[in-house]
Tab-separated table of C-alpha atoms and ligand atoms in Angstrom:
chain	number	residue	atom	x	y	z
A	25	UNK	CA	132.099	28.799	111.028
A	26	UNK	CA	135.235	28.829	108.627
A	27	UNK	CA	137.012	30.852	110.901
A	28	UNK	CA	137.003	28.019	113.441
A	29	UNK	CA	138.319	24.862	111.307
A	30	UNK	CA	140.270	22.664	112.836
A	31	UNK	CA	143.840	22.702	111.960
A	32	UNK	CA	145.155	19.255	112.642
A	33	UNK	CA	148.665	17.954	111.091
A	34	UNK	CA	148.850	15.362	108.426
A	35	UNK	CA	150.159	12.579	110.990
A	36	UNK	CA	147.663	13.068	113.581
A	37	UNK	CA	145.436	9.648	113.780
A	38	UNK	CA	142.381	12.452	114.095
A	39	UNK	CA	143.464	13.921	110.855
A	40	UNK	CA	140.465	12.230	108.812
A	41	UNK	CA	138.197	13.313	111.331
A	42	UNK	CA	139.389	16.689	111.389
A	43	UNK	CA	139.246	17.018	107.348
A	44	UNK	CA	135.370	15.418	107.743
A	45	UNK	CA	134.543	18.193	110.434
A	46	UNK	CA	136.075	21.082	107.824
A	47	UNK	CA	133.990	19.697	104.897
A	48	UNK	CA	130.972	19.556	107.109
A	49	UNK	CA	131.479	23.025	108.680
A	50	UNK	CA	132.332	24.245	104.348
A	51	UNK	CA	128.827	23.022	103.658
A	52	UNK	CA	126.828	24.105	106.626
A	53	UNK	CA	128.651	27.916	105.812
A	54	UNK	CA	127.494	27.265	102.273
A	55	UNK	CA	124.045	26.798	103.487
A	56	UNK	CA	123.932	29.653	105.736
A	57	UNK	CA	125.303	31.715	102.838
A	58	UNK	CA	122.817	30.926	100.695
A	59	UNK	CA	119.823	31.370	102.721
A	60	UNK	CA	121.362	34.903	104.143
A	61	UNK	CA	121.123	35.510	99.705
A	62	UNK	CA	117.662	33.924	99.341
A	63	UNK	CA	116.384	35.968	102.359
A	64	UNK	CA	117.759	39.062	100.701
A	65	UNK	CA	116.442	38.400	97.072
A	66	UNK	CA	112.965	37.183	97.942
A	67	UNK	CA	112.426	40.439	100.407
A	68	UNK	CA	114.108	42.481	97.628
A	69	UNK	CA	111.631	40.749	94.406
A	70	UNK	CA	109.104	41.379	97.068
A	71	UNK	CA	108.556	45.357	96.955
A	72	UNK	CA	107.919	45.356	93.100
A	73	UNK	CA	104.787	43.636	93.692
A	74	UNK	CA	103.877	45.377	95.807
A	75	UNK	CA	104.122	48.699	94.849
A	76	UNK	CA	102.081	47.278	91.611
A	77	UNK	CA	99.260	46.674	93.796
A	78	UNK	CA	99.233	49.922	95.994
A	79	UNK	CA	99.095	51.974	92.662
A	80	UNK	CA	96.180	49.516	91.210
A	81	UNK	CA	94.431	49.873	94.497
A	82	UNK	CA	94.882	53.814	94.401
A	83	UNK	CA	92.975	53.688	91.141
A	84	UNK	CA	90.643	51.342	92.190
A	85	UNK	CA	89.689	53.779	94.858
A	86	UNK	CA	89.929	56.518	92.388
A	87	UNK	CA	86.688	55.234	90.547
A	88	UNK	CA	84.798	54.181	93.161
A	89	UNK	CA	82.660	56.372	94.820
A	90	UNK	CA	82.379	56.906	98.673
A	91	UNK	CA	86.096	54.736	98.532
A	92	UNK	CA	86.833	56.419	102.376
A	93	UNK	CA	83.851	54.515	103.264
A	94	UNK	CA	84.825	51.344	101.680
A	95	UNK	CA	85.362	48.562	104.392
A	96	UNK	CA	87.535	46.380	101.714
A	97	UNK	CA	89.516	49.339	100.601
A	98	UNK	CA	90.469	49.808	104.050
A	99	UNK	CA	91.171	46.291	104.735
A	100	UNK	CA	93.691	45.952	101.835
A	101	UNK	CA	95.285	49.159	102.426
A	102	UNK	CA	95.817	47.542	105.687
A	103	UNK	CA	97.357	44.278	104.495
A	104	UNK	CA	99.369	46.115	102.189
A	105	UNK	CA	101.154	48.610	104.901
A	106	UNK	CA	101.827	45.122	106.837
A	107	UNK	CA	103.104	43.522	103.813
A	108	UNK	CA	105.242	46.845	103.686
A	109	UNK	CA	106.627	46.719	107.108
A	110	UNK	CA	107.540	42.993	107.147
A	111	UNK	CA	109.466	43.464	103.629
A	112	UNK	CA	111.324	46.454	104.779
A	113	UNK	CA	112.073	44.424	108.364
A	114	UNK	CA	112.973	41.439	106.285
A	115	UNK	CA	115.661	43.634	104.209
A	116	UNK	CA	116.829	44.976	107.244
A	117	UNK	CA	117.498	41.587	108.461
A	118	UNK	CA	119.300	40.745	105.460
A	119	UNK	CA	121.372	43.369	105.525
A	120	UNK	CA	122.601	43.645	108.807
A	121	UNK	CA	123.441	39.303	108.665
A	122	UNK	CA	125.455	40.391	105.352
A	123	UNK	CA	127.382	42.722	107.279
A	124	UNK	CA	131.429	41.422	108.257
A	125	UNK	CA	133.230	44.309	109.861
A	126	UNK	CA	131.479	47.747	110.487
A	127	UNK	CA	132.667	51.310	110.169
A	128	UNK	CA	133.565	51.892	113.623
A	129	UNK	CA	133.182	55.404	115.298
A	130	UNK	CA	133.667	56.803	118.957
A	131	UNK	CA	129.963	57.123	119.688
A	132	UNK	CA	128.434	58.712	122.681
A	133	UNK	CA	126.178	56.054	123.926
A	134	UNK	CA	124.366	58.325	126.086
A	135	UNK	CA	123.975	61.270	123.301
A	136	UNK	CA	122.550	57.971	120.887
A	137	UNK	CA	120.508	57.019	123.475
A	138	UNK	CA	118.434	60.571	124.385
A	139	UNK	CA	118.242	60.213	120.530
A	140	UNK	CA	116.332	57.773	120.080
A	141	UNK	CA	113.924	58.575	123.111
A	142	UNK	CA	113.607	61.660	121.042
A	143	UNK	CA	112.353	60.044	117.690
A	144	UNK	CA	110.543	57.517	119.795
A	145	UNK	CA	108.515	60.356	121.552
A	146	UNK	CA	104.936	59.229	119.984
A	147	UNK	CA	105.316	55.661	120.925
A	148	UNK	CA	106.675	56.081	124.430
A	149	UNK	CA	103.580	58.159	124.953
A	150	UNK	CA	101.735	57.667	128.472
A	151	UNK	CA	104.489	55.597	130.150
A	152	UNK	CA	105.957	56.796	132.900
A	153	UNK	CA	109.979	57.028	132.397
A	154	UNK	CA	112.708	56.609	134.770
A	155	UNK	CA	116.175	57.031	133.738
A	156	UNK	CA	119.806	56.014	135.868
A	157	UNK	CA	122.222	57.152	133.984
A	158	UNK	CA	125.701	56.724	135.290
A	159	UNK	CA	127.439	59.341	132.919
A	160	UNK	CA	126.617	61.691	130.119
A	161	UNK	CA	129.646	60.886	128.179
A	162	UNK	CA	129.330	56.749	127.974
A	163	UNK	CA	131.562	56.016	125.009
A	164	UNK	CA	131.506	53.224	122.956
A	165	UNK	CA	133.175	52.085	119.596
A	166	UNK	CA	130.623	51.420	117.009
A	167	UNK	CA	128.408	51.898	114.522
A	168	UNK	CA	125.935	54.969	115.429
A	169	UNK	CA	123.406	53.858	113.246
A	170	UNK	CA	123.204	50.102	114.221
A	171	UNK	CA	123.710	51.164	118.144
A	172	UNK	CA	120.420	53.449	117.701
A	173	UNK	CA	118.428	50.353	115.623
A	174	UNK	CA	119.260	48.274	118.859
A	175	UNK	CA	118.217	50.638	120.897
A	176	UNK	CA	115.268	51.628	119.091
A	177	UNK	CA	114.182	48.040	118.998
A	178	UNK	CA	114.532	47.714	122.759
A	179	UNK	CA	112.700	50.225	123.512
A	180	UNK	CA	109.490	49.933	121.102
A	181	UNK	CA	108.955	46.331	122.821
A	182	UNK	CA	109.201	48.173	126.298
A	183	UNK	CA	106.924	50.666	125.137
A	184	UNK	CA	104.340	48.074	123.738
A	185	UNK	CA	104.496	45.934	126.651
A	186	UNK	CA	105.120	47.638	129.697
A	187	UNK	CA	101.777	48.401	131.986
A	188	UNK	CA	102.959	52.077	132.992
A	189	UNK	CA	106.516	52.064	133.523
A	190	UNK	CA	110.067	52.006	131.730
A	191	UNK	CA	113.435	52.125	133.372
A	192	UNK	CA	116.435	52.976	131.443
A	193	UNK	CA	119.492	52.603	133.434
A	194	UNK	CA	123.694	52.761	132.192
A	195	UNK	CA	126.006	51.710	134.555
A	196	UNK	CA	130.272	50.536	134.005
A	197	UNK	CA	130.550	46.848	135.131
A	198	UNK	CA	133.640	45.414	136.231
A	199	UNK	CA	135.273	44.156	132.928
A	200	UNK	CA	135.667	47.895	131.492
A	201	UNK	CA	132.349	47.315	129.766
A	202	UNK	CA	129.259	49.815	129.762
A	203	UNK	CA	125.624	47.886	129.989
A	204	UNK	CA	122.559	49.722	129.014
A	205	UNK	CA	119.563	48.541	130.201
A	206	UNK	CA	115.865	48.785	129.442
A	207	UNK	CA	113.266	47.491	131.998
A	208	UNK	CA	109.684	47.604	131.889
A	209	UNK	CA	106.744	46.828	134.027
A	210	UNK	CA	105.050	44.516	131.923
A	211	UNK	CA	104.321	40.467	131.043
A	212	UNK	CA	108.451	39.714	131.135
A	213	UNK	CA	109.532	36.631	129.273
A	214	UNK	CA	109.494	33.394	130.925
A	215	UNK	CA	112.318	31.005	131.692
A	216	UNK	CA	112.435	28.908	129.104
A	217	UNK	CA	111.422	30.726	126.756
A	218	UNK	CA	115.048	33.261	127.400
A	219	UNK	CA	117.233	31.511	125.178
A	220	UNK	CA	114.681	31.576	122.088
A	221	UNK	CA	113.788	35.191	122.355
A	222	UNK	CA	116.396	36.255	120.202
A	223	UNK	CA	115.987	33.804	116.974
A	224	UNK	CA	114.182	35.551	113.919
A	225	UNK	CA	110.265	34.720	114.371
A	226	UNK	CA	110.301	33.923	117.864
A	227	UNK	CA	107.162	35.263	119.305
A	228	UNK	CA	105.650	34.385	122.705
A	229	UNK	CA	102.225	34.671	122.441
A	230	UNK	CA	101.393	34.716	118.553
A	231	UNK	CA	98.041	35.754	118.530
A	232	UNK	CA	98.643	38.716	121.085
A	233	UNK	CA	101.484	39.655	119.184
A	234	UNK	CA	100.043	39.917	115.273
A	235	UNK	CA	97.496	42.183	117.092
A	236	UNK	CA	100.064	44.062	118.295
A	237	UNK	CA	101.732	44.067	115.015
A	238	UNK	CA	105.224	42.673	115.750
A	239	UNK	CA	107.152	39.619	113.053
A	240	UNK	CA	109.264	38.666	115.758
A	241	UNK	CA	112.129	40.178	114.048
A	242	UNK	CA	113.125	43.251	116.032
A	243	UNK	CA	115.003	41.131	119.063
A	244	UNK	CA	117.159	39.114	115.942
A	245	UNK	CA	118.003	42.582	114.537
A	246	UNK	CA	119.148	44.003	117.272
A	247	UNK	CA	121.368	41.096	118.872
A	248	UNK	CA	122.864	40.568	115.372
A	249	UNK	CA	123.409	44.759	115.730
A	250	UNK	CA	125.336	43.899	119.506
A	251	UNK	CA	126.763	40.597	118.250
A	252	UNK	CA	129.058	43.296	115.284
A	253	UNK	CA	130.083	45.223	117.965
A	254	UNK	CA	131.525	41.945	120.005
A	255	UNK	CA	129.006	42.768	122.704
A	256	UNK	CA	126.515	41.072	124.255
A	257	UNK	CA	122.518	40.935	124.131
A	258	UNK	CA	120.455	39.433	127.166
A	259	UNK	CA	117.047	39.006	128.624
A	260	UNK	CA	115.907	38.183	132.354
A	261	UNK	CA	113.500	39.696	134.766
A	262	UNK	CA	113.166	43.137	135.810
A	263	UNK	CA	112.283	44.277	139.574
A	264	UNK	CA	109.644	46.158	138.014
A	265	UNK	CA	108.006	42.954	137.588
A	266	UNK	CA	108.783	42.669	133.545
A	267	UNK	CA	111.352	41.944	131.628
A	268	UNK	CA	114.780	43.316	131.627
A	269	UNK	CA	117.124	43.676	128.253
A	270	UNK	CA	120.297	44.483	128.807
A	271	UNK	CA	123.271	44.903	126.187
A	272	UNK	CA	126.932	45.468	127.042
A	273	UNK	CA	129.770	46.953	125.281
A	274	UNK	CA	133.425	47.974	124.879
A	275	UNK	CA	134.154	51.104	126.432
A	276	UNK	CA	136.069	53.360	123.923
B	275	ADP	P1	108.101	41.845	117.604
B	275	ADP	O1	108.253	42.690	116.398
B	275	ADP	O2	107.112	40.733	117.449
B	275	ADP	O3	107.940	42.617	118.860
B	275	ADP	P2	110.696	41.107	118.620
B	275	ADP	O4	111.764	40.279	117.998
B	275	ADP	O5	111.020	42.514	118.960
B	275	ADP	O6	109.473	41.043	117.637
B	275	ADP	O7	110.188	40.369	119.929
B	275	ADP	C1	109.932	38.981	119.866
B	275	ADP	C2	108.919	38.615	120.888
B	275	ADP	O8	109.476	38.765	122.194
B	275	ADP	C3	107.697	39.498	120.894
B	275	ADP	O9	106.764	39.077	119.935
B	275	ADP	C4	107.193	39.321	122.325
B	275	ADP	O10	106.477	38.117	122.421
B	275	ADP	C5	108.487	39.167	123.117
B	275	ADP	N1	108.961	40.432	123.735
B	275	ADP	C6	109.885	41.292	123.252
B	275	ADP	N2	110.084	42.304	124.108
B	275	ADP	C7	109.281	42.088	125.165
B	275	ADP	C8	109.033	42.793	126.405
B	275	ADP	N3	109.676	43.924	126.716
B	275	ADP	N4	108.136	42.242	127.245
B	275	ADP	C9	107.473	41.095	126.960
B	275	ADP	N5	107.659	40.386	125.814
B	275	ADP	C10	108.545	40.881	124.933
């Protein structure tokens, strides 16, 4: 926001103007800086809390007998592991909308990529994969650890959505960029729903999806991720009949 004041000279007649716009665009960064800090301390004052009631509930389960058995146990051991993962999403959030400049590496996007299909082995687990990759040696500038948490992101939602099939295609478009795309076979995102995908939160269908388990914060991660590397994030529909994510970079 800063970095796009408007520099107007003294004389200008739009020189008040301009000087309102700055102050505005001072407070809204203000803003926006301090509720990328609250986000940050309240995740962060979070985890102390909760590691005081895993341990209580560990010796709560200590002296009561038949505690395996115990529906309630269960059901707060349950609720705490959630509580767990959204904290440690929620830190990730904050972290990565913290961030300025990264480290930047030559990565190979195709190396990160087999990578994470790797670690990802247990959830892609009876989906049928298809892969078109255009090159083993797709290089990108980058940060190898953010590139994978995009990636990673991308292709847990395939995973959880598609019907039976995943597509995973690289290809070099026009503009000397590289586009890596994952496809699946499953509900897709609607139309109008495209643009909102990507906000922290967003989920489609909220009851299907705190089944499923997801905080609607996976899609903001990674497009703030493909947003550090100056690429770009998008959604639309795949000719598997799902949806169809798609992020381009720089070539290195
Ligand atoms: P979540 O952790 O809830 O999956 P995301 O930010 O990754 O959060 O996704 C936001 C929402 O976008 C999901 O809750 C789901 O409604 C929708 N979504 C994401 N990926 C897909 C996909 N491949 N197919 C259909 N819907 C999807």
């Amino acid at each position: 926001l800063l970095s796009s004041r408007a520099k107007v000279r003294k004389s200008a007649s739009v020189y008040p103007l301009a000087q309102c716009m700055n102050l505005m665009a001072e407070r809204i960064q203000r803003l926006v800086d301090s509720q990328r800090e609250l986000l940050h301390s309240v995740s962060h004052e979070l985890r102390t809390p909760i590691a005081r009631l895993e341990f209580g509930l560990e010796l709560l389960k200590k002296d009561a007998k038949n505690n395996d058995l115990n529906p309630r146990f269960l059901a707060m051991e349950n609720d705490l592991q959630e509580l767990n993962e959204l904290v440690s999403e929620l830190l990730s959030l904050a972290k990565i909308e913290q961030q300025q400049a990264l480290p930047m590496h030559r990565v190979n996007l195709t190396e990160t990529l087999h990578m994470v299909l790797n670690s990802l082995e247990h959830v892609m687990h009876g989906k049928e994969i298809s892969h078109a990759i255009h090159s083993q040696d797709s290089m990108v500038m980058g940060d190898p650890k953010l590139l994978s948490r995009a990636l990673s992101n991308l292709l847990r939602n395939a995973a959880k959505y598609a019907e039976h099939k995943i597509k995973i295609s690289t290809l070099q478009n026009n503009t000397g960029g590289l586009e890596i795309s994952i496809e699946d076979d499953g509900p897709g995102i609607p139309d109008k729903e495209r643009e909102h995908i990507f906000e922290p939160f967003f989920r489609l269908d909220r009851s299907r999806d705190r089944a499923s388990g997801g905080f609607g914060l996976g899609l903001a991660i990674a497009k703030k991720a493909v947003t550090l590397h100056q690429g770009k994030i998008w959604v639309d529909q795949s000719t598997l009949g799902g949806a169809r994510f798609t992020i381009s970079l720089t070539e290195a």
